[in-house]
mmCIF file of C-alpha atoms in Angstrom:
data_model
loop_
_atom_site.group_PDB
_atom_site.id
_atom_site.type_symbol
_atom_site.label_atom_id
_atom_site.label_comp_id
_atom_site.label_asym_id
_atom_site.label_seq_id
_atom_site.Cartn_x
_atom_site.Cartn_y
_atom_site.Cartn_z
ATOM 1 C CA GLU G 1 34.603 1.748 -25.506
ATOM 2 C CA PRO G 2 32.129 0.372 -23.032
ATOM 3 C CA LEU G 3 32.300 2.872 -19.938
ATOM 4 C CA GLU G 4 31.384 0.295 -17.402
ATOM 5 C CA ARG G 5 35.287 -0.511 -17.196
ATOM 6 C CA ARG G 6 36.230 2.626 -15.435
ATOM 7 C CA PRO G 7 33.025 4.329 -15.404
ATOM 8 C CA GLU G 8 34.273 7.201 -12.761
ATOM 9 C CA VAL G 9 37.278 8.223 -15.026
ATOM 10 C CA ALA G 10 35.423 7.928 -18.296
ATOM 11 C CA VAL G 11 32.544 10.013 -17.665
ATOM 12 C CA LYS G 12 34.693 12.927 -15.371
ATOM 13 C CA THR G 13 37.263 12.938 -18.883
ATOM 14 C CA LEU G 14 34.742 13.182 -20.978
ATOM 15 C CA ARG G 15 32.753 16.225 -18.902
ATOM 16 C CA GLN G 16 36.107 17.854 -18.923
ATOM 17 C CA LEU G 17 35.991 17.847 -23.050
ATOM 18 C CA ALA G 18 32.566 18.015 -23.769
ATOM 19 C CA GLY G 19 32.265 21.712 -22.212
ATOM 20 C CA ASP G 20 28.838 23.319 -22.126
ATOM 21 C CA ALA G 21 27.473 20.243 -24.162
ATOM 22 C CA ARG G 22 25.174 17.478 -22.606
ATOM 23 C CA LEU G 23 26.558 14.216 -22.453
ATOM 24 C CA LEU G 24 24.568 11.562 -22.279
ATOM 25 C CA LEU G 25 24.412 7.943 -21.833
ATOM 26 C CA PHE G 26 23.019 5.045 -23.171
ATOM 27 C CA GLY G 27 23.245 1.025 -22.808
ATOM 28 C CA HIS G 28 21.591 -2.229 -22.127
ATOM 29 C CA PRO G 29 18.954 -1.934 -19.442
ATOM 30 C CA THR G 30 21.451 -4.024 -16.997
ATOM 31 C CA LEU G 31 23.674 -0.857 -16.855
ATOM 32 C CA GLU G 32 20.473 1.471 -15.702
ATOM 33 C CA ILE G 33 21.860 1.272 -12.155
ATOM 34 C CA LEU G 34 25.366 1.961 -13.314
ATOM 35 C CA SER G 35 23.989 4.883 -15.307
ATOM 36 C CA ARG G 36 22.167 6.671 -12.660
ATOM 37 C CA LYS G 37 25.150 6.587 -10.613
ATOM 38 C CA MET G 38 27.571 8.181 -13.320
ATOM 39 C CA LEU G 39 24.867 11.272 -12.936
ATOM 40 C CA GLU G 40 26.872 12.177 -9.938
ATOM 41 C CA PHE G 41 30.159 12.407 -11.768
ATOM 42 C CA GLY G 42 28.871 15.314 -14.876
ATOM 43 C CA CYS G 43 26.444 12.839 -16.960
ATOM 44 C CA ASP G 44 23.272 15.441 -18.111
ATOM 45 C CA ASP G 45 20.969 12.183 -18.712
ATOM 46 C CA TYR G 46 20.947 8.261 -20.186
ATOM 47 C CA VAL G 47 18.953 6.396 -22.230
ATOM 48 C CA VAL G 48 18.035 2.766 -21.719
ATOM 49 C CA THR G 49 17.841 1.239 -25.171
ATOM 50 C CA PRO G 50 16.015 -0.004 -27.334
ATOM 51 C CA ALA G 51 14.610 3.446 -26.894
ATOM 52 C CA SER G 52 11.739 5.428 -28.908
ATOM 53 C CA ALA G 53 12.213 8.552 -30.958
ATOM 54 C CA GLY G 54 9.915 9.666 -28.450
ATOM 55 C CA GLU G 55 12.612 9.078 -25.806
ATOM 56 C CA PHE G 56 14.899 10.650 -28.181
ATOM 57 C CA GLU G 57 12.918 13.967 -28.312
ATOM 58 C CA GLN G 58 12.741 14.311 -24.939
ATOM 59 C CA ILE G 59 16.249 14.425 -23.887
ATOM 60 C CA PHE G 60 17.871 16.283 -26.666
ATOM 61 C CA GLY G 61 14.868 18.866 -26.894
ATOM 62 C CA SER G 62 14.196 21.293 -29.802
ATOM 63 C CA PRO G 63 14.377 21.044 -32.612
ATOM 64 C CA PRO G 64 13.211 17.134 -32.752
ATOM 65 C CA LEU G 65 15.839 14.604 -33.544
ATOM 66 C CA ARG G 66 14.900 13.112 -36.880
ATOM 67 C CA ILE G 67 14.750 9.128 -36.881
ATOM 68 C CA SER G 68 13.508 6.984 -39.562
ATOM 69 C CA PRO G 69 10.875 4.694 -38.563
ATOM 70 C CA ALA G 70 11.643 0.883 -39.115
ATOM 71 C CA GLU G 71 10.469 -1.014 -41.887
ATOM 72 C CA SER G 72 7.324 -2.179 -41.737
ATOM 73 C CA ASP G 73 4.411 -3.790 -43.959
ATOM 74 C CA GLU G 74 1.878 -1.349 -42.058
ATOM 75 C CA PRO G 75 1.658 2.135 -43.446
ATOM 76 C CA ARG G 76 2.879 4.861 -40.709
ATOM 77 C CA GLU G 77 1.081 8.380 -40.208
ATOM 78 C CA PRO G 78 3.595 11.293 -40.192
ATOM 79 C CA THR G 79 4.895 12.408 -37.036
ATOM 80 C CA GLU G 80 3.660 15.285 -35.206
ATOM 81 C CA GLU G 81 6.354 18.261 -35.413
ATOM 82 C CA LYS G 82 7.222 19.087 -31.803
ATOM 83 C CA PRO G 83 6.469 23.292 -31.222
ATOM 84 C CA PRO G 84 9.193 25.124 -30.003
ATOM 85 C CA GLU G 85 9.293 25.313 -26.581
ATOM 86 C CA THR G 86 9.073 28.357 -24.819
ATOM 87 C CA PRO G 87 11.515 29.356 -21.914
ATOM 88 C CA ALA G 88 9.286 28.086 -18.707
ATOM 89 C CA VAL G 89 8.539 25.079 -21.071
ATOM 90 C CA ALA G 90 11.932 24.311 -22.145
ATOM 91 C CA ALA G 91 12.609 24.415 -18.196
ATOM 92 C CA LEU G 92 10.273 21.341 -17.460
ATOM 93 C CA SER G 93 11.578 19.316 -20.515
ATOM 94 C CA ARG G 94 15.122 19.361 -18.185
ATOM 95 C CA VAL G 95 13.763 17.955 -15.078
ATOM 96 C CA PRO G 96 15.100 14.207 -14.792
ATOM 97 C CA LEU G 97 11.876 12.396 -15.063
ATOM 98 C CA ALA G 98 13.175 9.039 -15.027
ATOM 99 C CA GLU G 99 15.386 9.452 -11.804
ATOM 100 C CA ILE G 100 11.829 11.332 -10.485
ATOM 101 C CA LEU G 101 9.540 7.876 -11.168
ATOM 102 C CA LEU G 102 12.247 5.616 -10.229
ATOM 103 C CA ASP G 103 12.898 7.395 -6.877
ATOM 104 C CA SER G 104 8.751 7.799 -6.321
ATOM 105 C CA MET G 105 8.224 4.096 -6.894
ATOM 106 C CA LEU G 106 10.876 3.120 -4.404
ATOM 107 C CA ALA G 107 10.062 5.638 -1.859
ATOM 108 C CA THR G 108 6.560 6.027 -2.108
ATOM 109 C CA PRO G 109 4.865 2.702 -4.091
ATOM 110 C CA HIS G 110 1.088 3.142 -2.619
ATOM 111 C CA ASP G 111 1.055 6.551 -3.965
ATOM 112 C CA ALA G 112 4.250 6.963 -6.271
ATOM 113 C CA LEU G 113 1.970 9.659 -8.813
ATOM 114 C CA THR G 114 1.391 11.820 -6.230
ATOM 115 C CA ALA G 115 4.982 11.929 -5.141
ATOM 116 C CA ALA G 116 6.414 12.043 -8.903
ATOM 117 C CA VAL G 117 3.896 15.248 -9.587
ATOM 118 C CA ASN G 118 5.515 16.383 -6.053
ATOM 119 C CA GLN G 119 9.012 16.139 -7.095
ATOM 120 C CA ILE G 120 8.964 17.350 -10.532
ATOM 121 C CA ASN G 121 6.816 20.579 -9.090
ATOM 122 C CA ALA G 122 9.825 20.938 -6.746
ATOM 123 C CA ARG G 123 12.251 21.545 -9.961
ATOM 124 C CA ILE G 124 9.968 23.124 -12.696
ATOM 125 C CA ALA G 125 9.973 27.176 -12.596
ATOM 126 C CA THR G 126 8.292 28.915 -10.626
ATOM 127 C CA GLU G 127 5.905 30.241 -13.319
ATOM 128 C CA LEU G 128 4.525 26.955 -13.536
ATOM 129 C CA GLU G 129 2.521 24.285 -11.468
ATOM 130 C CA LEU G 130 1.768 20.296 -12.107
ATOM 131 C CA ARG G 131 -1.510 19.036 -10.105
ATOM 132 C CA LEU G 132 -2.931 15.868 -10.471
ATOM 133 C CA SER G 133 -6.649 15.493 -9.092
ATOM 134 C CA LYS G 134 -8.067 11.641 -8.785
ATOM 135 C CA PRO G 135 -11.173 10.636 -10.843
ATOM 136 C CA ASP G 136 -13.599 11.513 -7.783
ATOM 137 C CA GLN G 137 -12.097 15.196 -7.128
ATOM 138 C CA PRO G 138 -13.305 18.175 -8.929
ATOM 139 C CA GLN G 139 -11.263 20.228 -11.464
ATOM 140 C CA PRO G 140 -8.824 22.787 -10.861
ATOM 141 C CA GLU G 141 -9.972 26.260 -11.991
ATOM 142 C CA ALA G 142 -7.206 28.779 -13.977
ATOM 143 C CA ARG G 143 -6.250 31.373 -11.573
ATOM 144 C CA ASP G 144 -5.196 35.038 -12.991
ATOM 145 C CA GLY G 145 -2.249 35.278 -15.698
ATOM 146 C CA HIS G 146 -2.555 31.281 -16.070
ATOM 147 C CA HIS G 147 -4.433 29.111 -18.290
ATOM 148 C CA ILE G 148 -4.717 25.193 -17.920
ATOM 149 C CA GLU G 149 -3.410 22.315 -20.220
ATOM 150 C CA SER G 150 -4.914 18.868 -19.054
ATOM 151 C CA HIS G 151 -3.994 15.298 -19.677
ATOM 152 C CA VAL G 152 -5.899 11.873 -18.445
ATOM 153 C CA ILE G 153 -3.903 9.481 -17.281
ATOM 154 C CA ARG G 154 -4.996 5.646 -17.390
ATOM 155 C CA GLY G 155 -3.283 2.624 -15.578
ATOM 156 C CA THR G 156 -4.178 -1.174 -16.421
ATOM 157 C CA GLU G 157 -6.974 -1.140 -14.278
ATOM 158 C CA GLY G 158 -8.664 2.340 -15.875
ATOM 159 C CA GLU G 159 -8.475 5.897 -15.548
ATOM 160 C CA VAL G 160 -6.326 7.093 -12.292
ATOM 161 C CA GLY G 161 -6.741 10.856 -12.758
ATOM 162 C CA THR G 162 -5.920 14.091 -14.386
ATOM 163 C CA LEU G 163 -2.586 16.044 -14.796
ATOM 164 C CA HIS G 164 -3.106 19.687 -15.086
ATOM 165 C CA LEU G 165 -0.081 22.207 -16.009
ATOM 166 C CA PHE G 166 -0.701 25.763 -15.019
ATOM 167 C CA VAL G 167 0.854 28.109 -18.107
ATOM 168 C CA PRO G 168 1.357 31.814 -18.063
ATOM 169 C CA ALA G 169 -1.163 32.942 -20.155
ATOM 170 C CA SER G 170 1.353 34.650 -22.219
ATOM 171 C CA GLU G 171 3.033 31.742 -23.406
ATOM 172 C CA ASP G 172 2.029 29.708 -26.427
ATOM 173 C CA PRO G 173 -0.089 26.667 -25.004
ATOM 174 C CA SER G 174 1.467 24.638 -28.021
ATOM 175 C CA PRO G 175 4.710 23.462 -26.525
ATOM 176 C CA ALA G 176 3.193 22.725 -23.048
ATOM 177 C CA ARG G 177 0.344 20.947 -24.350
ATOM 178 C CA HIS G 178 3.321 18.569 -25.959
ATOM 179 C CA ALA G 179 5.457 18.294 -22.948
ATOM 180 C CA LEU G 180 2.609 17.563 -20.785
ATOM 181 C CA SER G 181 1.519 14.680 -22.897
ATOM 182 C CA GLN G 182 4.945 13.093 -22.666
ATOM 183 C CA ILE G 183 4.774 13.800 -18.688
ATOM 184 C CA GLY G 184 1.205 11.874 -18.863
ATOM 185 C CA GLN G 185 2.845 9.205 -20.707
ATOM 186 C CA LEU G 186 5.502 8.267 -18.671
ATOM 187 C CA LEU G 187 3.272 8.767 -15.462
ATOM 188 C CA ALA G 188 0.756 6.397 -16.998
ATOM 189 C CA LYS G 189 3.254 3.931 -16.891
ATOM 190 C CA LEU G 190 4.255 4.618 -13.496
ATOM 191 C CA ALA G 191 0.524 3.786 -12.751
ATOM 192 C CA SER G 192 0.495 0.718 -14.101
ATOM 193 C CA LEU G 193 3.757 -0.289 -12.464
ATOM 194 C CA GLN G 194 1.622 1.180 -8.945
ATOM 195 C CA ASP G 195 -1.440 -1.004 -9.714
ATOM 196 C CA ARG G 196 0.920 -4.253 -10.386
ATOM 197 C CA HIS G 197 2.984 -3.485 -7.123
ATOM 198 C CA ASN G 198 -0.430 -2.857 -5.065
ATOM 199 C CA ARG G 199 -1.812 -6.036 -6.592
ATOM 200 C CA LEU G 200 1.268 -8.111 -5.321
ATOM 201 C CA GLN G 201 1.343 -6.732 -1.827
ATOM 202 C CA ARG G 202 -2.335 -7.403 -1.482
ATOM 203 C CA LEU G 203 -1.608 -11.283 -2.597
ATOM 204 C CA ALA G 204 1.403 -11.433 -0.199
ATOM 205 C CA ILE G 205 -0.512 -10.198 2.787
ATOM 206 C CA THR G 206 -3.809 -11.387 2.035
ATOM 207 C CA ASP G 207 -5.002 -15.198 3.491
ATOM 208 C CA GLU G 208 -6.338 -16.892 0.162
ATOM 209 C CA LEU G 209 -9.253 -18.601 1.584
ATOM 210 C CA THR G 210 -10.861 -15.980 3.849
ATOM 211 C CA GLY G 211 -9.588 -12.809 2.351
ATOM 212 C CA SER G 212 -8.801 -11.796 5.572
ATOM 213 C CA TYR G 213 -4.937 -10.390 6.455
ATOM 214 C CA ASN G 214 -2.716 -13.840 7.035
ATOM 215 C CA ALA G 215 -0.353 -14.873 9.774
ATOM 216 C CA ARG G 216 2.779 -13.138 8.296
ATOM 217 C CA TYR G 217 1.222 -9.840 7.924
ATOM 218 C CA PHE G 218 -0.787 -10.293 11.489
ATOM 219 C CA ARG G 219 3.057 -10.650 13.651
ATOM 220 C CA HIS G 220 4.329 -7.738 11.353
ATOM 221 C CA PHE G 221 1.006 -5.078 12.510
ATOM 222 C CA LEU G 222 1.245 -6.370 15.625
ATOM 223 C CA ALA G 223 4.678 -5.259 16.518
ATOM 224 C CA SER G 224 4.223 -2.222 14.715
ATOM 225 C CA ILE G 225 1.048 -1.343 16.519
ATOM 226 C CA ILE G 226 2.547 -2.065 19.747
ATOM 227 C CA GLU G 227 5.957 -0.101 19.067
ATOM 228 C CA ARG G 228 3.679 2.649 18.126
ATOM 229 C CA ALA G 229 1.181 2.668 21.418
ATOM 230 C CA ARG G 230 4.297 2.358 23.854
ATOM 231 C CA LYS G 231 5.665 5.620 22.186
ATOM 232 C CA MET G 232 1.929 7.338 22.488
ATOM 233 C CA HIS G 233 0.415 5.663 25.438
ATOM 234 C CA PHE G 234 -2.555 3.450 24.095
ATOM 235 C CA PRO G 235 -3.581 0.455 24.298
ATOM 236 C CA VAL G 236 -3.923 -2.567 22.050
ATOM 237 C CA THR G 237 -6.189 -5.708 22.685
ATOM 238 C CA LEU G 238 -5.566 -8.998 21.025
ATOM 239 C CA LEU G 239 -8.332 -11.350 20.918
ATOM 240 C CA LEU G 240 -7.715 -14.821 19.325
ATOM 241 C CA PHE G 241 -10.711 -17.083 18.520
ATOM 242 C CA ASP G 242 -11.301 -20.455 16.999
ATOM 243 C CA ILE G 243 -14.511 -22.463 16.104
ATOM 244 C CA ASP G 244 -15.152 -25.028 18.827
ATOM 245 C CA ASP G 245 -14.888 -28.766 17.643
ATOM 246 C CA PHE G 246 -14.245 -27.418 13.581
ATOM 247 C CA LYS G 247 -13.080 -30.937 13.064
ATOM 248 C CA LYS G 248 -16.208 -32.468 13.371
ATOM 249 C CA TYR G 249 -17.411 -30.077 10.006
ATOM 250 C CA ASN G 250 -14.563 -31.393 8.140
ATOM 251 C CA ASP G 251 -14.813 -34.923 8.964
ATOM 252 C CA GLN G 252 -19.137 -34.939 8.765
ATOM 253 C CA PHE G 253 -19.750 -32.535 5.868
ATOM 254 C CA GLY G 254 -16.403 -32.577 4.266
ATOM 255 C CA HIS G 255 -13.240 -30.098 3.817
ATOM 256 C CA GLY G 256 -15.357 -27.851 1.040
ATOM 257 C CA THR G 257 -18.280 -26.839 3.648
ATOM 258 C CA GLY G 258 -15.192 -26.435 6.474
ATOM 259 C CA ASP G 259 -13.952 -23.979 3.770
ATOM 260 C CA GLU G 260 -17.149 -22.069 3.941
ATOM 261 C CA ILE G 261 -17.729 -22.061 7.367
ATOM 262 C CA LEU G 262 -13.746 -20.205 7.733
ATOM 263 C CA ARG G 263 -14.838 -17.961 5.036
ATOM 264 C CA GLN G 264 -18.043 -17.037 6.414
ATOM 265 C CA ALA G 265 -16.876 -16.508 10.068
ATOM 266 C CA ALA G 266 -14.003 -14.037 8.711
ATOM 267 C CA ALA G 267 -16.758 -12.371 6.912
ATOM 268 C CA LEU G 268 -18.835 -11.742 9.878
ATOM 269 C CA MET G 269 -15.807 -10.690 12.222
ATOM 270 C CA ARG G 270 -14.992 -7.930 9.826
ATOM 271 C CA ARG G 271 -18.637 -6.722 9.875
ATOM 272 C CA CYS G 272 -18.359 -6.385 13.874
ATOM 273 C CA THR G 273 -14.979 -4.733 13.881
ATOM 274 C CA ARG G 274 -14.053 -1.172 13.171
ATOM 275 C CA GLN G 275 -12.030 -0.565 9.597
ATOM 276 C CA HIS G 276 -9.077 0.184 11.429
ATOM 277 C CA ASP G 277 -9.119 -2.824 13.471
ATOM 278 C CA LEU G 278 -6.861 -6.084 12.024
ATOM 279 C CA VAL G 279 -8.423 -9.551 11.226
ATOM 280 C CA ALA G 280 -6.593 -12.383 10.548
ATOM 281 C CA ARG G 281 -6.612 -16.156 9.837
ATOM 282 C CA ILE G 282 -3.293 -17.162 11.379
ATOM 283 C CA GLY G 283 -3.622 -21.157 11.450
ATOM 284 C CA GLY G 284 -6.299 -23.931 10.789
ATOM 285 C CA ASP G 285 -9.576 -22.097 12.161
ATOM 286 C CA GLU G 286 -7.644 -19.907 14.068
ATOM 287 C CA PHE G 287 -8.616 -16.152 13.920
ATOM 288 C CA ALA G 288 -6.779 -13.463 15.540
ATOM 289 C CA VAL G 289 -8.068 -9.286 15.923
ATOM 290 C CA VAL G 290 -6.498 -6.203 17.048
ATOM 291 C CA PHE G 291 -7.993 -3.872 18.298
ATOM 292 C CA TRP G 292 -6.404 -0.195 19.142
ATOM 293 C CA ASP G 293 -7.596 3.359 20.297
ATOM 294 C CA LYS G 294 -5.345 6.491 20.495
ATOM 295 C CA GLU G 295 -7.421 7.406 23.454
ATOM 296 C CA GLY G 296 -4.681 9.545 25.384
ATOM 297 C CA PRO G 297 -2.607 8.423 28.325
ATOM 298 C CA ARG G 298 -3.596 4.949 29.385
ATOM 299 C CA GLN G 299 -3.969 4.375 33.157
ATOM 300 C CA PRO G 300 -2.077 1.343 35.339
ATOM 301 C CA ARG G 301 -3.813 -1.535 36.952
ATOM 302 C CA ASP G 302 -5.048 -1.233 40.233
ATOM 303 C CA PRO G 303 -2.160 -1.956 42.724
ATOM 304 C CA LYS G 304 -4.650 -3.490 44.839
ATOM 305 C CA PRO G 305 -3.343 -7.011 45.404
ATOM 306 C CA GLY G 306 -6.289 -9.542 44.266
ATOM 307 C CA VAL G 307 -8.269 -6.523 42.125
ATOM 308 C CA VAL G 308 -8.413 -7.012 38.535
ATOM 309 C CA SER G 309 -8.765 -4.061 36.320
ATOM 310 C CA ARG G 310 -11.973 -3.965 33.840
ATOM 311 C CA PRO G 311 -11.407 -5.085 30.829
ATOM 312 C CA PRO G 312 -11.630 -3.282 27.218
ATOM 313 C CA GLN G 313 -15.198 -3.308 26.639
ATOM 314 C CA GLN G 314 -15.468 -2.903 22.824
ATOM 315 C CA PRO G 315 -13.563 -6.133 21.857
ATOM 316 C CA LEU G 316 -15.841 -7.903 24.555
ATOM 317 C CA GLN G 317 -19.415 -6.443 22.645
ATOM 318 C CA VAL G 318 -17.798 -6.837 19.441
ATOM 319 C CA PHE G 319 -17.231 -11.018 20.350
ATOM 320 C CA GLU G 320 -20.946 -11.328 21.782
ATOM 321 C CA ARG G 321 -22.117 -9.922 18.858
ATOM 322 C CA PHE G 322 -20.101 -12.320 16.476
ATOM 323 C CA LYS G 323 -20.966 -15.179 18.764
ATOM 324 C CA ARG G 324 -25.006 -14.400 18.302
ATOM 325 C CA LEU G 325 -24.346 -14.030 14.136
ATOM 326 C CA ILE G 326 -22.288 -17.039 13.743
ATOM 327 C CA ALA G 327 -25.385 -18.954 15.770
ATOM 328 C CA SER G 328 -27.561 -17.295 13.980
ATOM 329 C CA GLU G 329 -26.087 -17.578 10.444
ATOM 330 C CA GLU G 330 -27.562 -20.060 8.011
ATOM 331 C CA PHE G 331 -24.914 -22.425 6.400
ATOM 332 C CA PRO G 332 -27.028 -24.727 3.746
ATOM 333 C CA LEU G 333 -24.208 -26.796 3.527
ATOM 334 C CA LEU G 334 -24.726 -28.175 7.308
ATOM 335 C CA GLY G 335 -29.024 -28.970 6.413
ATOM 336 C CA GLN G 336 -31.089 -28.137 8.901
ATOM 337 C CA THR G 337 -29.796 -30.194 12.133
ATOM 338 C CA GLY G 338 -26.641 -27.765 11.565
ATOM 339 C CA LYS G 339 -28.507 -24.779 11.423
ATOM 340 C CA GLY G 340 -27.528 -22.461 14.690
ATOM 341 C CA SER G 341 -24.998 -25.286 15.805
ATOM 342 C CA LEU G 342 -21.355 -23.076 15.236
ATOM 343 C CA THR G 343 -19.979 -21.738 18.870
ATOM 344 C CA VAL G 344 -16.348 -20.029 19.130
ATOM 345 C CA SER G 345 -14.067 -19.759 21.647
ATOM 346 C CA ALA G 346 -11.929 -16.564 22.587
ATOM 347 C CA GLY G 347 -9.078 -15.467 24.574
ATOM 348 C CA LEU G 348 -8.112 -11.616 25.519
ATOM 349 C CA ALA G 349 -5.328 -10.011 26.587
ATOM 350 C CA VAL G 350 -4.308 -6.238 26.537
ATOM 351 C CA PHE G 351 -0.911 -4.521 26.272
ATOM 352 C CA PRO G 352 0.958 -2.886 28.334
ATOM 353 C CA TRP G 353 -0.763 -4.690 31.461
ATOM 354 C CA ASP G 354 -0.958 -8.163 29.746
ATOM 355 C CA ALA G 355 2.480 -8.561 28.231
ATOM 356 C CA ASN G 356 4.836 -6.082 27.345
ATOM 357 C CA ASP G 357 5.732 -7.287 23.552
ATOM 358 C CA PRO G 358 4.001 -9.253 21.000
ATOM 359 C CA ASP G 359 5.034 -12.914 21.949
ATOM 360 C CA SER G 360 3.867 -12.385 25.206
ATOM 361 C CA LEU G 361 0.804 -10.990 23.849
ATOM 362 C CA VAL G 362 -0.051 -13.914 21.827
ATOM 363 C CA ARG G 363 1.143 -16.118 24.089
ATOM 364 C CA GLU G 364 -1.311 -14.663 27.220
ATOM 365 C CA ALA G 365 -4.320 -14.697 24.751
ATOM 366 C CA ASP G 366 -3.527 -18.100 23.687
ATOM 367 C CA LYS G 367 -3.090 -18.981 26.999
ATOM 368 C CA ARG G 368 -6.364 -18.032 28.093
ATOM 369 C CA LEU G 369 -8.186 -19.331 24.892
ATOM 370 C CA MET G 370 -6.969 -22.998 25.455
ATOM 371 C CA LEU G 371 -6.585 -23.561 29.053
ATOM 372 C CA GLY G 372 -9.530 -21.222 30.154
ATOM 373 C CA ALA G 373 -12.545 -21.062 27.305
ATOM 374 C CA LYS G 374 -11.342 -24.228 25.867
ATOM 375 C CA LYS G 375 -11.428 -26.047 29.158
ATOM 376 C CA GLN G 376 -13.998 -24.372 30.823
ATOM 377 C CA GLY G 377 -17.241 -25.221 28.402
ATOM 378 C CA LYS G 378 -16.317 -23.358 25.193
ATOM 379 C CA ASN G 379 -18.635 -20.916 23.378
ATOM 380 C CA THR G 380 -16.985 -18.188 25.554
ATOM 381 C CA ILE G 381 -13.909 -15.959 25.958
ATOM 382 C CA HIS G 382 -11.801 -15.754 28.793
ATOM 383 C CA ILE G 383 -9.351 -12.952 29.752
ATOM 384 C CA VAL G 384 -6.168 -12.435 31.346
ATOM 385 C CA GLY G 385 -6.219 -12.340 35.383
ATOM 386 C CA THR G 386 -10.039 -14.144 35.827
ATOM 387 C CA ASP G 387 -11.214 -17.442 35.778
ATOM 388 C CA GLU G 388 -14.548 -17.058 34.951
ATOM 389 C CA PRO G 389 -15.691 -16.200 31.569
ATOM 390 C CA ALA G 390 -15.594 -12.395 30.739
ATOM 391 C CA LYS G 391 -19.142 -10.284 30.104
ATOM 392 C CA PRO G 392 -19.299 -6.749 28.311
ATOM 393 C CA GLN G 393 -20.651 -4.388 30.859
ATOM 394 C CA SER G 394 -23.884 -2.961 30.249
#
């Protein structure tokens, strides 16, 4: 009778009746969440149907379960016999791999492989050790009293690493090699899921036209870094900039040319900034750059009335360099008359001195951009607390 009607009572009753025998569930993929929950009530493991012979072998252990191959017109190779397990490898086969792989993907989707290997290591016999080496890392050397079995893991984008199992020299390597191959096949599937997750996340946080981050991720990042800065006492500088009179380029040369200007402007700003700074396109021809440095405790503003603290120099220098590059950059679509005609304007604000939360910081920087730089000549940068264009200190 299907267990989903009264699953907890059913599994507990079967557990009492089964004694020392293994209690296994199997069912449709839609019941996997329920099956995982039943592990808490005495179930030893579960299988999602349809299951392969290899999955049944992994669950039932040695001796292998004999399953007749499905009817097919293609000739089949004889199935390789699973070697008898040694005590250490037998312990490895009882590790709940399905649970570990799912937990790793949910908890650390960017590096699920490393998390899964760490979890497996925490549950296997002390005389065994599992390691994962990335393609650019050296291969480990065998230590005293152990030999190494290795298995290459390949995801959808090629080789992602090599799995190494340290096995006591006194044990037959054949069952260890077989167990490692099974684990490697599962980790390869996990690697493919990890690749897919990372690709989808990149699409979700990236501006399709320029390749920079999009407005949604900019808001998320700014809130996160300000919260971190609040706890660790370092400043965060927000620079908002756009291209002066951008509409005229679209009207005169077409939207294709306008798109190319945006792409090159984003690429130039990324060249000017450091790797940990964030460059985002937040709408139309408007961009945001978040500068941050953990440089120790921040110093408060000079309390004297009318005295403005010195603005952060690194963002000002970056913007000046960006202005020079965009003015000298060749844009073939603009023709000879348009060469060097592009200019940009910006507004700048600093947490915690100019604003104490993300929304206020954006408002202050935007106010400097629209009411300062745009209304006072363009092709410049204005900062909070000043009426004149900001210039970097020599």
